[in-house]
Amino acid sequence: AWAHFGRLDVLVNNAGGQFPMRALDISPKGWKAVVDTNLNGTWNMMHAAARRWRDTQTPGSIVNIVATFQRGMPGVAHTCAARAGVTYLSKTVAVEWAPDKVRVNCVAPGAIESTGFKQYSPEAVQSFARTNPMMRVGDVQDIAHAVIYLSAPSGKFITGELLTVD
C-alpha cells in the first residue's frame, strides 16, 4: 500500500478462516491453522501498519473484524478463541499505541448473509436468523457502515472498543 499509494490510513483485518466442527473433533493441526490465521495473521498486519505509522509519525486506524464470541460459538471453538484473543489484543495495543496516534477497534458481526454462508448446512443457515432479537440476518453493508464509522473522523475519539453489530 505504501509503495503503490504512498500511504495507508486505515487497516481493516477481515481475513480469517474456520471450519464448522465440534470442539472435541478438532485436530491439533486444525486448531493451529485457525488460530494462526485469525490471531497471528491479524497481529502481523496490525504490527506492520502500526510500526510504519509510528516511524513516519502519521496517524492510523485499525479495525479488526472478529465475531460475536461473547455468548460462545458452538461448532467453531477455534475461531471463538482466536477472535476473543484478537479483541483483547486490540484493547491492549489501543492503549499502548494511542500516544503514537494509532487507534485500534473491533467490529463483531452477528449473523451476516455473506459468501461464508456456503460453509454451513441449510439447516444451520435457517437458524442464523434466530440468533438476534430482530429475528433476521444482517448484510455486508451493516458491517461496512460500522467499519466506516470507526475508521472515519466520526470515530476519532474511539479506541480499544468492540462494536457488536447484531
XYZ file of C-alpha atoms in Angstrom, residues 18-126:
109
model
C -12.578 -21.644 10.173
C -14.453 -24.808 9.520
C -17.507 -25.948 11.445
C -16.687 -28.838 13.759
C -17.397 -29.897 17.315
C -14.558 -28.872 19.622
C -13.886 -32.485 20.640
C -13.258 -33.386 16.999
C -10.858 -30.558 16.080
C -7.365 -31.891 15.435
C -4.306 -30.092 16.810
C -3.382 -29.190 13.208
C -6.863 -27.754 12.548
C -6.762 -25.754 15.779
C -3.332 -24.343 14.969
C -4.322 -23.424 11.400
C -7.346 -21.398 12.519
C -5.595 -19.677 15.428
C -2.568 -18.922 13.265
C -4.682 -17.352 10.525
C -7.153 -15.457 12.709
C -4.965 -14.328 15.612
C -1.389 -14.349 14.355
C -2.326 -13.104 10.884
C -4.188 -10.175 12.418
C -1.242 -9.424 14.713
C 1.237 -9.455 11.821
C -0.807 -6.928 9.829
C -1.508 -4.691 12.850
C 2.117 -4.707 13.918
C 3.470 -3.830 10.469
C 0.991 -0.969 9.963
C 1.427 0.484 13.451
C 5.225 0.408 13.227
C 5.110 2.267 9.926
C 2.684 4.857 11.297
C 4.852 5.311 14.389
C 8.072 5.584 12.393
C 6.592 8.149 9.994
C 4.681 9.947 12.760
C 1.390 9.654 10.887
C -1.927 8.691 12.457
C -3.677 5.473 11.558
C -6.747 3.431 12.314
C -7.076 -0.333 12.596
C -10.422 -2.120 12.599
C -10.335 -5.842 13.292
C -13.336 -7.904 12.284
C -13.951 -10.517 14.956
C -17.194 -12.346 15.803
C -19.930 -12.278 18.405
C -17.994 -14.667 20.625
C -19.318 -13.294 23.922
C -22.045 -15.961 24.179
C -19.795 -18.754 22.955
C -19.749 -20.175 19.445
C -20.580 -23.877 19.462
C -19.159 -25.560 16.394
C -16.278 -23.114 15.913
C -14.410 -23.076 19.231
C -11.123 -22.476 17.429
C -12.295 -19.246 15.818
C -14.040 -18.172 19.021
C -10.760 -18.465 20.934
C -8.782 -16.674 18.227
C -11.281 -13.828 17.823
C -11.504 -13.292 21.579
C -7.712 -13.114 21.537
C -7.813 -10.510 18.758
C -10.305 -8.442 20.749
C -8.223 -8.329 23.912
C -5.013 -7.857 21.952
C -6.712 -4.888 20.287
C -7.803 -3.421 23.623
C -4.245 -3.725 24.933
C -2.412 -2.223 21.979
C -5.043 0.520 21.687
C -3.734 1.834 24.996
C -0.079 1.297 24.071
C -0.351 2.805 20.609
C -2.609 5.769 21.436
C 0.377 8.079 22.058
C 1.509 7.233 18.508
C -1.921 8.315 17.180
C -2.860 4.771 16.199
C -6.427 3.774 17.036
C -7.450 0.114 17.248
C -11.046 -1.124 17.410
C -13.022 -4.260 16.642
C -16.317 -4.953 14.927
C -18.140 -8.140 15.909
C -20.620 -9.175 13.221
C -23.542 -11.332 14.169
C -25.199 -13.489 11.515
C -24.375 -11.664 8.285
C -25.523 -13.021 4.941
C -22.279 -13.316 3.018
C -20.367 -15.818 0.930
C -19.364 -17.512 4.205
C -22.882 -18.950 4.429
C -21.797 -21.553 1.846
C -19.795 -23.349 4.548
C -22.875 -24.219 6.566
C -25.765 -26.604 6.090
C -29.158 -25.227 5.003
C -30.490 -26.035 8.484
C -27.728 -24.006 10.116
C -28.307 -21.066 7.777
C -32.034 -21.082 8.619
